[in-house]
Coordinates of C-alpha atoms in Angstrom, one line a residue:
Chain A
M96 CA 8.9 47.7 59.7
S97 CA 8.0 45.5 62.5
D98 CA 4.3 45.9 61.7
N99 CA 5.0 44.9 58.2
R100 CA 6.7 41.8 59.4
T101 CA 3.8 40.6 61.7
E102 CA 1.4 41.0 58.8
T103 CA 3.5 39.0 56.4
T104 CA 3.9 36.2 59.1
E105 CA 0.2 36.1 59.6
R106 CA -0.3 36.0 55.9
T107 CA 2.1 33.0 55.4
D108 CA 0.6 31.2 58.3
R109 CA -2.8 31.6 56.7
E110 CA -1.5 30.2 53.4
R111 CA 0.3 27.4 55.1
S112 CA -2.9 26.2 56.8
A113 CA -4.7 26.5 53.5
D114 CA -2.0 24.4 51.9
S115 CA -2.1 21.7 54.6
S116 CA -5.9 21.4 54.5
A117 CA -5.8 21.1 50.8
S118 CA -3.3 18.3 50.8
A119 CA -4.0 16.9 54.2
T120 CA -4.8 13.4 52.8
E121 CA -1.4 12.7 51.3
T122 CA 1.2 14.9 52.9
D123 CA 4.6 13.3 53.2
P124 CA 7.0 16.1 54.2
L125 CA 10.6 15.1 53.5
L126 CA 11.9 18.6 54.2
R127 CA 10.5 20.8 56.9
I128 CA 11.7 24.3 57.5
E129 CA 10.4 26.0 60.5
D130 CA 10.8 29.7 61.4
V131 CA 14.3 30.1 60.1
W132 CA 16.0 33.4 60.6
K133 CA 19.4 34.5 59.3
S134 CA 21.2 37.8 59.3
Y135 CA 24.6 38.9 58.1
G136 CA 25.5 41.7 60.4
D137 CA 22.7 44.2 60.5
E138 CA 21.2 42.7 57.3
E139 CA 18.3 40.2 57.9
V140 CA 18.5 37.9 55.0
L141 CA 15.8 35.3 56.1
R142 CA 13.0 36.5 58.3
G143 CA 11.0 33.6 59.6
I144 CA 10.8 31.2 56.7
D145 CA 8.4 28.2 57.1
L146 CA 8.3 25.8 54.3
E147 CA 7.4 22.0 53.8
V148 CA 8.5 20.1 50.7
D149 CA 6.9 16.7 50.3
R150 CA 8.8 13.8 49.0
G151 CA 9.0 13.6 45.2
D152 CA 8.0 17.3 45.0
V153 CA 9.8 20.0 43.1
E154 CA 9.8 23.3 45.0
V155 CA 10.9 26.3 42.9
L156 CA 12.1 29.4 44.8
V157 CA 11.8 32.6 42.9
G158 CA 12.2 36.2 43.8
P159 CA 14.2 39.3 43.2
S160 CA 18.0 39.2 43.9
G161 CA 18.8 39.6 47.5
S162 CA 15.5 38.1 48.6
G163 CA 17.3 35.2 50.4
K164 CA 16.8 32.3 48.1
S165 CA 20.3 31.1 47.9
T166 CA 20.9 31.6 51.6
M167 CA 17.8 29.6 52.2
L168 CA 19.3 26.7 50.1
R169 CA 22.6 26.9 51.8
C170 CA 20.9 26.7 55.2
I171 CA 19.3 23.4 54.2
N172 CA 22.7 21.7 53.9
R173 CA 24.4 23.8 56.5
L174 CA 26.9 25.6 54.2
T175 CA 25.3 28.5 56.1
E176 CA 24.3 28.2 59.7
V177 CA 20.8 29.5 60.7
D178 CA 20.5 32.1 63.5
S179 CA 17.3 30.4 64.8
G180 CA 14.7 28.0 63.7
H181 CA 14.9 24.5 62.6
I182 CA 15.3 22.5 59.4
Y183 CA 14.3 18.8 59.3
L184 CA 15.2 16.3 56.7
D185 CA 12.8 13.4 57.4
D186 CA 13.3 13.0 61.1
L187 CA 16.9 14.4 61.3
D188 CA 17.2 17.9 62.8
V189 CA 19.7 19.3 60.3
T190 CA 20.2 22.4 62.3
A191 CA 20.7 20.8 65.7
A192 CA 24.1 21.6 67.2
D193 CA 25.0 17.8 67.6
T194 CA 24.2 16.9 63.9
N195 CA 27.2 16.4 61.9
P196 CA 27.0 18.6 58.9
D197 CA 29.1 16.3 56.8
A198 CA 26.5 13.5 57.4
V199 CA 23.7 15.9 56.4
R200 CA 25.5 16.9 53.2
Q201 CA 25.8 13.3 52.1
Q202 CA 22.0 13.1 51.9
I203 CA 21.6 16.4 50.2
G204 CA 23.0 16.9 46.7
M205 CA 23.8 20.5 45.7
V206 CA 24.4 22.2 42.3
F207 CA 25.9 25.6 42.1
Q208 CA 25.5 28.6 40.1
D209 CA 29.2 28.9 39.5
I210 CA 29.4 25.1 39.0
N211 CA 32.5 24.6 41.1
L212 CA 33.7 21.4 39.4
F213 CA 37.0 20.2 41.0
A214 CA 39.3 21.9 38.5
H215 CA 42.2 19.4 38.8
L216 CA 40.1 16.3 38.1
T217 CA 38.5 14.7 35.1
A218 CA 34.7 14.5 34.8
R219 CA 34.8 11.0 36.1
K220 CA 37.1 11.8 39.0
N221 CA 34.8 14.8 39.9
V222 CA 32.1 12.2 40.5
T223 CA 34.2 9.4 42.1
L224 CA 35.9 11.7 44.7
G225 CA 32.9 11.8 47.0
L226 CA 32.1 8.1 46.5
R227 CA 35.7 7.2 47.3
K228 CA 36.3 9.4 50.3
V229 CA 32.8 9.8 51.8
R230 CA 31.0 6.6 50.8
G231 CA 34.1 4.4 50.9
F232 CA 33.5 2.9 47.5
S233 CA 36.3 0.8 46.0
K234 CA 38.1 2.3 43.0
E235 CA 36.2 0.0 40.6
Q236 CA 32.9 0.4 42.2
A237 CA 33.2 4.2 42.1
R238 CA 34.4 4.2 38.5
Q239 CA 31.2 2.2 37.5
R240 CA 28.9 4.4 39.4
A241 CA 30.5 7.5 38.0
D242 CA 30.2 6.3 34.5
S243 CA 26.5 5.4 34.9
E244 CA 25.8 8.8 36.4
L245 CA 27.7 10.5 33.6
E246 CA 25.6 8.5 31.1
R247 CA 22.5 9.6 33.0
V248 CA 23.4 13.3 32.2
G249 CA 24.4 12.3 28.6
L250 CA 28.3 12.7 29.2
A251 CA 29.5 9.2 29.0
D252 CA 31.9 10.2 26.3
Q253 CA 33.4 13.1 28.3
A254 CA 34.5 11.0 31.3
D255 CA 38.1 11.8 30.7
S256 CA 37.9 15.5 30.0
Y257 CA 38.9 18.1 32.5
P258 CA 36.6 20.9 33.3
A259 CA 38.6 23.4 31.3
Q260 CA 37.9 21.2 28.3
L261 CA 34.1 21.2 28.7
S262 CA 31.4 23.7 27.8
G263 CA 29.5 25.4 30.5
G264 CA 26.5 23.2 30.0
Q265 CA 28.6 20.1 30.0
K266 CA 30.2 21.2 33.2
Q267 CA 27.0 21.8 34.9
R268 CA 25.8 18.5 33.9
V269 CA 28.8 16.8 35.4
G270 CA 27.9 19.0 38.6
I271 CA 24.6 17.3 38.6
A272 CA 26.1 13.9 38.1
R273 CA 28.5 14.5 41.0
A274 CA 25.6 15.3 43.3
L275 CA 23.4 12.5 42.1
A276 CA 26.2 9.9 42.5
M277 CA 25.9 10.4 46.3
D278 CA 22.4 9.0 46.1
P279 CA 20.8 12.1 47.8
E280 CA 17.2 12.4 49.4
V281 CA 16.9 15.7 48.0
M282 CA 18.7 17.9 45.4
L283 CA 19.3 21.6 45.9
F284 CA 19.8 23.7 42.7
D285 CA 21.2 27.2 43.2
E286 CA 20.5 29.1 39.9
P287 CA 22.0 26.2 37.9
T288 CA 21.6 27.9 34.5
S289 CA 22.2 31.6 35.3
A290 CA 25.9 31.4 34.5
L291 CA 25.2 29.8 31.1
D292 CA 24.4 31.1 27.7
P293 CA 20.7 30.4 26.9
E294 CA 21.5 27.6 24.3
L295 CA 23.6 25.9 27.0
S296 CA 21.0 26.3 29.6
N297 CA 18.6 23.9 27.6
E298 CA 20.7 20.9 28.0
V299 CA 20.9 21.5 31.8
L300 CA 17.2 22.0 32.1
E301 CA 16.5 18.9 30.2
V302 CA 18.6 16.9 32.7
M303 CA 16.6 18.5 35.5
Q304 CA 13.4 17.7 33.8
G305 CA 14.5 14.1 33.6
L306 CA 15.0 14.2 37.4
V307 CA 11.6 15.6 37.9
A308 CA 10.2 12.7 35.8
E309 CA 12.1 10.3 37.9
G310 CA 10.4 11.7 41.1
M311 CA 13.5 13.3 42.7
T312 CA 12.8 15.7 45.5
M313 CA 14.1 19.0 44.5
V314 CA 14.5 22.6 45.7
V315 CA 15.4 24.8 42.9
V316 CA 16.3 28.5 42.9
T317 CA 15.9 29.7 39.2
H318 CA 14.9 32.4 36.9
E319 CA 14.1 29.9 34.3
M320 CA 10.3 30.4 34.2
R321 CA 9.8 27.6 31.6
F322 CA 11.2 25.1 34.1
A323 CA 9.2 26.6 36.9
R324 CA 6.0 26.3 34.9
G325 CA 6.7 22.8 33.5
G326 CA 8.5 21.2 36.4
A327 CA 7.5 22.7 39.6
S328 CA 5.0 21.2 42.1
R329 CA 5.0 24.5 43.9
I330 CA 6.5 27.8 43.5
T331 CA 7.5 30.0 46.4
F332 CA 8.0 33.7 46.0
L333 CA 10.3 35.2 48.3
A334 CA 11.0 39.0 48.8
E335 CA 13.2 40.5 51.5
G336 CA 13.7 37.4 53.4
E337 CA 10.0 36.4 53.6
I338 CA 7.7 34.1 51.8
V339 CA 5.2 36.3 50.1
E340 CA 3.3 33.7 48.3
R341 CA 3.3 30.1 47.7
G342 CA 1.3 27.8 45.4
P343 CA 1.1 25.6 42.2
P344 CA 2.6 27.1 39.2
E345 CA -0.7 28.0 37.5
Q346 CA -1.8 30.0 40.6
L347 CA 1.4 32.1 40.8
F348 CA 1.7 32.7 37.0
E349 CA -2.0 33.4 36.3
N350 CA -3.7 34.4 39.6
P351 CA -1.3 35.7 42.1
T352 CA -2.9 36.8 45.3
H353 CA -0.4 39.5 46.0
E354 CA 0.4 42.6 44.0
R355 CA 4.0 42.0 44.8
T356 CA 4.0 38.6 43.2
A357 CA 2.1 39.8 40.1
Q358 CA 4.6 42.6 39.6
F359 CA 7.6 40.1 39.8
F360 CA 6.1 37.7 37.4
E361 CA 5.2 40.5 35.1
S362 CA 8.9 41.9 35.1
I363 CA 10.2 38.3 34.5
R364 CA 7.9 37.9 31.4
H365 CA 9.4 41.0 29.9
D366 CA 13.0 39.8 30.2
Chain B
M187 CA 63.9 42.5 4.2
S188 CA 65.5 40.5 6.8
V189 CA 69.0 38.9 6.7
T190 CA 67.5 35.4 6.3
D191 CA 65.4 36.4 3.4
A192 CA 68.3 38.1 1.7
L193 CA 70.4 35.0 2.1
G194 CA 67.5 32.8 0.8
I195 CA 67.4 30.8 4.1
D196 CA 64.0 29.5 5.4
A197 CA 63.8 31.4 8.8
S198 CA 61.8 28.8 10.6
W199 CA 64.3 26.1 9.5
L200 CA 67.1 28.3 10.9
R201 CA 65.1 28.8 14.1
E202 CA 64.4 25.1 14.5
S203 CA 67.9 24.1 13.8
T204 CA 69.3 26.6 16.3
D205 CA 66.8 25.4 18.9
D206 CA 67.9 21.9 18.2
L207 CA 71.6 22.9 18.4
G208 CA 71.0 24.7 21.8
Q209 CA 69.1 21.7 23.2
G210 CA 71.9 19.3 21.9
L211 CA 74.5 21.6 23.7
A212 CA 72.5 21.7 26.9
V213 CA 72.2 18.0 26.9
I214 CA 75.9 17.5 26.3
A215 CA 76.8 20.0 29.1
G216 CA 74.3 18.4 31.4
V217 CA 75.6 14.8 30.8
A218 CA 79.2 16.1 31.2
F219 CA 78.3 17.9 34.5
W220 CA 76.4 15.1 36.1
G221 CA 78.7 12.5 34.6
W222 CA 81.6 14.2 36.3
L223 CA 79.9 14.5 39.7
L224 CA 78.5 11.0 39.7
T225 CA 81.8 9.4 38.6
R226 CA 83.6 11.4 41.2
W227 CA 81.2 10.5 44.1
L228 CA 81.0 6.8 43.1
Y229 CA 84.8 6.6 42.9
D230 CA 85.4 8.3 46.1
W231 CA 83.0 6.1 48.0
T232 CA 84.2 2.9 46.6
L233 CA 87.3 2.3 44.5
G234 CA 89.1 5.3 45.9
R235 CA 88.6 4.0 49.5
W236 CA 89.8 0.6 48.4
G237 CA 93.0 2.0 47.1
I238 CA 92.3 1.4 43.4
G239 CA 93.4 4.2 41.1
P240 CA 94.7 7.6 42.2
G241 CA 92.8 7.5 45.5
A242 CA 89.8 9.3 47.0
G243 CA 89.9 13.1 46.5
E244 CA 92.8 12.8 44.1
N245 CA 92.7 14.0 40.5
F246 CA 91.8 11.6 37.7
L247 CA 93.8 13.6 35.3
S248 CA 97.1 15.3 35.7
S249 CA 97.1 19.0 35.4
A250 CA 100.7 19.0 34.5
P251 CA 100.3 19.1 30.7
F252 CA 98.0 22.1 30.9
E253 CA 100.5 23.9 33.2
R254 CA 103.3 23.2 30.7
I255 CA 101.1 24.7 27.9
A256 CA 100.3 27.6 29.9
D257 CA 103.9 28.2 30.8
A258 CA 105.0 27.8 27.3
L259 CA 102.4 30.1 25.9
E260 CA 102.9 32.8 28.5
G261 CA 106.7 32.5 28.1
S262 CA 106.4 33.2 24.3
V263 CA 103.9 36.0 24.6
A264 CA 106.6 38.9 24.7
A265 CA 108.0 37.8 21.3
L266 CA 104.8 37.5 19.5
G267 CA 103.9 41.1 18.8
P268 CA 100.4 41.6 17.3
I269 CA 99.0 38.1 18.2
R270 CA 100.2 38.2 21.9
I271 CA 96.8 39.1 23.1
P272 CA 94.8 35.9 21.9
V273 CA 97.8 33.8 22.8
G274 CA 97.8 35.3 26.2
W275 CA 94.1 34.4 26.5
L276 CA 94.8 30.9 25.5
G277 CA 97.5 30.7 28.2
S278 CA 95.1 31.8 30.8
L279 CA 92.6 29.3 29.6
A280 CA 95.1 26.5 29.9
D281 CA 96.0 27.8 33.3
G282 CA 92.4 27.7 34.2
A283 CA 92.0 24.2 33.0
A284 CA 94.9 23.1 35.1
L285 CA 93.4 24.7 38.1
A286 CA 90.1 23.2 37.4
I287 CA 91.6 19.8 37.3
D288 CA 93.4 20.3 40.6
I289 CA 90.3 21.6 42.5
A290 CA 87.6 19.4 40.7
P291 CA 87.7 16.6 43.3
A292 CA 87.1 19.1 46.2
L293 CA 84.3 20.9 44.2
A294 CA 82.6 17.5 43.5
T295 CA 82.6 16.6 47.2
G296 CA 81.5 20.0 48.1
A297 CA 78.7 19.8 45.6
W298 CA 77.5 16.6 47.2
Y299 CA 77.1 18.4 50.6
T300 CA 75.4 21.3 48.9
I301 CA 72.9 19.0 47.1
V302 CA 72.2 16.9 50.2
L303 CA 71.7 20.0 52.4
T304 CA 69.4 21.6 49.8
A305 CA 67.4 18.5 49.0
V306 CA 66.9 17.4 52.5
S307 CA 66.0 20.9 53.8
I308 CA 63.6 21.8 51.1
A309 CA 61.8 18.4 51.4
I310 CA 61.4 18.5 55.2
G311 CA 60.7 22.3 54.9
F312 CA 57.9 21.6 52.5
C313 CA 56.3 19.2 54.9
I314 CA 56.3 22.0 57.5
A315 CA 55.3 24.6 55.0
V316 CA 52.0 23.0 53.8
P317 CA 50.4 22.8 57.3
V318 CA 51.7 26.3 58.2
A319 CA 50.2 27.7 55.0
V320 CA 46.8 25.9 55.5
L321 CA 46.8 27.1 59.1
R322 CA 47.4 30.6 57.9
V323 CA 44.6 30.6 55.4
Y324 CA 42.0 28.3 57.1
G325 CA 43.2 28.3 60.7
G326 CA 40.6 30.8 62.0
P327 CA 41.6 32.0 65.3
F328 CA 44.9 30.2 65.1
R329 CA 46.1 32.0 62.1
W330 CA 48.2 34.2 64.2
L331 CA 50.4 31.2 65.1
A332 CA 51.3 30.6 61.3
L333 CA 51.7 34.3 60.8
S334 CA 54.0 34.8 63.7
Y335 CA 56.1 31.7 62.7
T336 CA 56.6 32.9 59.0
E337 CA 57.2 36.6 59.9
L338 CA 59.7 35.8 62.7
I339 CA 61.6 33.4 60.5
R340 CA 61.5 35.6 57.3
G341 CA 62.2 38.7 59.3
T342 CA 65.6 37.6 60.6
P343 CA 68.7 36.8 58.8
L344 CA 69.5 33.2 57.8
L345 CA 73.1 33.5 58.9
A346 CA 72.0 34.8 62.3
Q347 CA 69.6 31.8 62.7
L348 CA 72.4 29.4 61.8
F349 CA 74.8 31.1 64.3
V350 CA 72.1 30.9 67.1
L351 CA 71.6 27.2 66.2
Y352 CA 75.2 26.5 66.1
Y353 CA 76.7 28.6 68.9
G354 CA 73.7 29.5 71.0
L355 CA 71.8 26.3 71.5
P356 CA 73.2 23.1 73.0
L357 CA 72.3 21.3 69.7
A358 CA 76.0 20.6 69.2
V359 CA 76.2 18.8 72.5
W360 CA 73.1 16.6 71.9
L361 CA 74.2 15.8 68.3
N362 CA 77.7 14.8 69.5
D363 CA 76.1 12.4 71.9
V364 CA 74.5 10.6 69.1
D365 CA 77.0 7.8 68.2
V366 CA 76.5 7.7 64.5
V367 CA 77.1 11.4 63.9
G368 CA 80.4 12.0 62.2
R369 CA 81.2 8.3 61.6
G370 CA 81.6 6.8 58.2
F371 CA 79.2 8.3 55.7
V372 CA 77.2 10.2 58.4
P373 CA 78.4 13.9 58.4
E374 CA 79.5 15.9 61.4
Y375 CA 77.1 17.7 63.7
A376 CA 77.5 21.0 61.9
F377 CA 75.8 19.5 58.8
W378 CA 72.8 18.5 60.8
I379 CA 72.5 22.0 62.4
A380 CA 72.7 23.5 58.9
I381 CA 69.9 21.1 57.8
I382 CA 67.7 22.2 60.8
G383 CA 68.5 25.9 60.0
F384 CA 67.7 25.6 56.3
T385 CA 64.6 23.5 57.0
I386 CA 63.2 26.1 59.3
N387 CA 64.1 29.0 57.2
G388 CA 62.9 27.5 54.0
S389 CA 59.7 26.3 55.4
A390 CA 58.7 29.9 56.2
Y391 CA 59.4 31.0 52.7
Q392 CA 57.7 28.0 51.1
A393 CA 54.7 28.6 53.4
E394 CA 54.4 32.1 52.0
Y395 CA 54.5 30.8 48.4
I396 CA 52.0 28.1 49.2
R397 CA 49.7 30.5 51.0
G398 CA 49.6 32.8 47.9
A399 CA 48.7 29.7 45.8
L400 CA 46.0 28.6 48.4
E401 CA 44.4 32.0 48.1
S402 CA 44.3 31.8 44.4
V403 CA 42.2 28.6 44.4
D404 CA 38.4 29.6 44.1
E405 CA 36.5 29.5 47.3
G406 CA 33.8 27.5 45.6
Q407 CA 36.1 24.6 45.3
L408 CA 36.0 23.9 49.0
T409 CA 32.3 24.8 49.2
A410 CA 31.7 22.1 46.5
A411 CA 33.8 19.6 48.3
R412 CA 31.9 20.2 51.5
A413 CA 28.6 19.9 49.7
V414 CA 29.6 16.5 48.6
G415 CA 30.1 15.6 52.2
L416 CA 33.8 15.8 52.6
S417 CA 35.1 17.4 55.9
K418 CA 36.9 20.7 55.7
I419 CA 40.3 19.0 56.2
E420 CA 39.4 16.3 53.5
G421 CA 38.3 19.1 51.1
I422 CA 41.5 20.9 51.6
R423 CA 43.5 17.7 51.2
H424 CA 41.8 16.3 48.1
V425 CA 40.5 19.4 46.4
V426 CA 42.3 22.6 47.4
L427 CA 45.9 21.3 47.9
P428 CA 46.2 19.4 44.6
Q429 CA 45.4 22.7 42.8
T430 CA 47.4 24.9 45.1
L431 CA 50.6 22.9 44.7
R432 CA 50.2 23.1 40.9
Y433 CA 50.0 26.8 41.1
A434 CA 52.9 27.0 43.5
I435 CA 55.4 25.2 41.3
P436 CA 57.0 28.3 39.8
A437 CA 57.4 30.2 42.9
W438 CA 58.5 27.1 44.8
T439 CA 61.2 26.6 42.3
N440 CA 62.4 30.0 43.1
E441 CA 62.8 29.0 46.7
L442 CA 64.7 25.9 45.6
V443 CA 67.0 28.0 43.5
Y444 CA 67.6 30.4 46.4
L445 CA 68.2 27.6 48.8
I446 CA 70.9 26.0 46.5
K447 CA 72.8 29.2 46.7
Y448 CA 72.0 30.2 50.3
S449 CA 73.3 26.8 51.5
S450 CA 76.8 28.4 51.0
L451 CA 76.1 30.1 54.4
A452 CA 76.6 26.6 56.0
G453 CA 80.3 27.2 55.2
F454 CA 80.2 29.7 58.0
I455 CA 79.5 27.0 60.5
T456 CA 82.2 24.8 59.1
V457 CA 80.1 22.5 56.9
P458 CA 82.4 21.5 54.0
E459 CA 80.1 22.3 51.2
L460 CA 81.0 23.9 47.8
Y461 CA 81.6 27.5 49.0
Y462 CA 83.5 26.4 52.1
R463 CA 85.9 24.2 50.1
A464 CA 86.5 26.7 47.4
S465 CA 87.1 29.5 49.8
R466 CA 89.7 27.3 51.7
I467 CA 91.5 26.6 48.5
A468 CA 91.3 30.1 47.4
S469 CA 92.8 31.5 50.7
S470 CA 95.7 29.1 50.5
T471 CA 96.6 29.7 46.8
F472 CA 95.4 33.2 46.5
E473 CA 93.8 32.4 43.0
Y474 CA 90.5 33.9 44.0
T475 CA 89.3 34.9 40.7
P476 CA 89.5 31.6 38.8
I477 CA 88.5 29.6 41.8
F478 CA 85.3 31.5 42.5
T479 CA 84.6 31.6 38.8
L480 CA 84.7 27.8 38.8
L481 CA 82.7 27.7 41.9
A482 CA 80.1 29.9 40.3
L483 CA 79.9 27.5 37.3
V484 CA 79.3 24.6 39.5
Y485 CA 76.5 26.6 41.3
L486 CA 75.1 27.4 37.9
G487 CA 75.1 23.8 36.8
L488 CA 73.2 22.8 40.0
V489 CA 70.7 25.7 39.6
L490 CA 70.0 25.0 35.9
S491 CA 69.5 21.3 36.7
A492 CA 67.1 22.2 39.4
T493 CA 65.0 24.5 37.2
N494 CA 65.1 22.0 34.5
L495 CA 63.8 19.3 36.7
M496 CA 61.0 21.5 38.0
T497 CA 60.0 22.4 34.5
H498 CA 59.6 18.7 33.9
V499 CA 57.7 18.1 37.0
E500 CA 55.4 21.2 36.2
R501 CA 54.6 19.6 32.8
R502 CA 54.2 16.2 34.1
V503 CA 51.5 17.2 36.7
A504 CA 49.9 19.8 34.4
V505 CA 46.2 19.7 34.2
P506 CA 44.3 21.7 31.5
G507 CA 43.0 25.0 33.1
I508 CA 45.4 24.9 36.1
G509 CA 48.7 26.7 36.3
Q510 CA 51.0 28.2 33.8
V511 CA 51.6 25.3 31.5
E512 CA 47.8 25.3 30.7
G513 CA 47.0 23.5 27.5
R514 CA 50.4 22.2 26.8
Q515 CA 49.3 18.7 27.6
Q516 CA 45.7 18.2 26.8
G517 CA 43.9 15.1 28.1
T518 CA 46.7 13.3 29.9
G519 CA 44.4 10.9 31.5
D520 CA 45.3 10.8 35.2

């Protein structure tokens, strides 16, 4: 087991140096993850993750369930605390003990698999809550901001609807608007479409594609290979808490270096 | 074939009109009940004190005519043969009406105490219950504090708690030192001790109801609130509690109903509330059955009013997708 781990670590090191030499001329890392470890009890979920995401890039995390993708995301905005290692957002050490997690979360938007819209609030108020309580917007400012964010996700006409009155796809778009309204540096998407019917996924994916076009920095955990292929700057394949392979979409889809990666993409294709 | 079909009556029309009739009667009963209470209180506090009319605590109507009817009916019963039974009932009814007129002022004053005791205790108890419930669910290492509080209070009899507060602690001495206690409109110290007792007791029960509702709010709600940048307390305050309290209304109403009736225990520490007054009158007149029947009716009026009020509150704050009145009020704005 431990031998195995050393091997993988070496491998990722090699890849990382290859990456950095390839893009040494214009690297602008916004998010840096350095040797992050996390376990729940005896189960090691993250085993030394290293990752850099440049400003404006879209990093797609894929991998079998239980590979640690969601945990990785939740460590970035400290919904989960790392056991060791560091995560930097720009110059801010997110994982430092004296960093206020609330301040970190204001700069990082998050979209959830189970959506988690505030059930007692209308679409508009879902968006304004953070603006009012965290950003200190006035009622009117918050309202205007919320309405423009809802328009951005194509839901201007549903501002007064409650979550229970919206379809799954609409709910998730409100979830995206809620995160965007806080004007985040980076957006985290934790399987944003996996709770949705395929036809409802599309409207969410379109909104995400729009964000890609706008140059938003995004880290996306997803099984939507169309999005990964079309939107990702890089795809990272995780398995058992380690990065197996990382590269541009064409490489992972067409010429994966590792057998494990090839198998995974093969299995996804047959879904 | 149902009866309504056989009679050629439209069943839905019948149902609607009986519903309307029931609602109409309920409204009339409610207006009469509260009209009586409010008139009595206002009169006793103002005109009655100033010596206008029959005087504070005195009957508005005379019971004498009803007594005469009752006497006349009962006197003639023996001679009536087959219709003696219904006539006898009428006599008892007239007798009851006379009694009701006689004890109505005392019941109205008692009801005032019962209502104030209940309303004040449940309101303050609620303010204690919310933080206790939050501590119980989100308190981490301090959960046991909330747990011990609720279990200690719920695990001991309310009457014992009242006796400890009334006889055991020097509260009475302290309260008697407060100048305003027992003067003018401010009730005697026993009343304040009862408020303390009911507040503490009710807060433990309310905390349990609220805890249950807190646990029924999806964990993801707080996670999402935190992801937006709200602190844990802010997330609980702005996201979890507004949902929790909507879920808690039905169970909470239960506690309100209990407290209206449990407030009768205050009579045991001499607070002149409904039960206390009724039992005093009953033990001097020995008319236990009619007096306690009338007493029960007043409690029933209070309880039905409370549940009605809470149903209105529940509808008013209803949000689609939350609580038991889901969908009754779609799109109410805010």
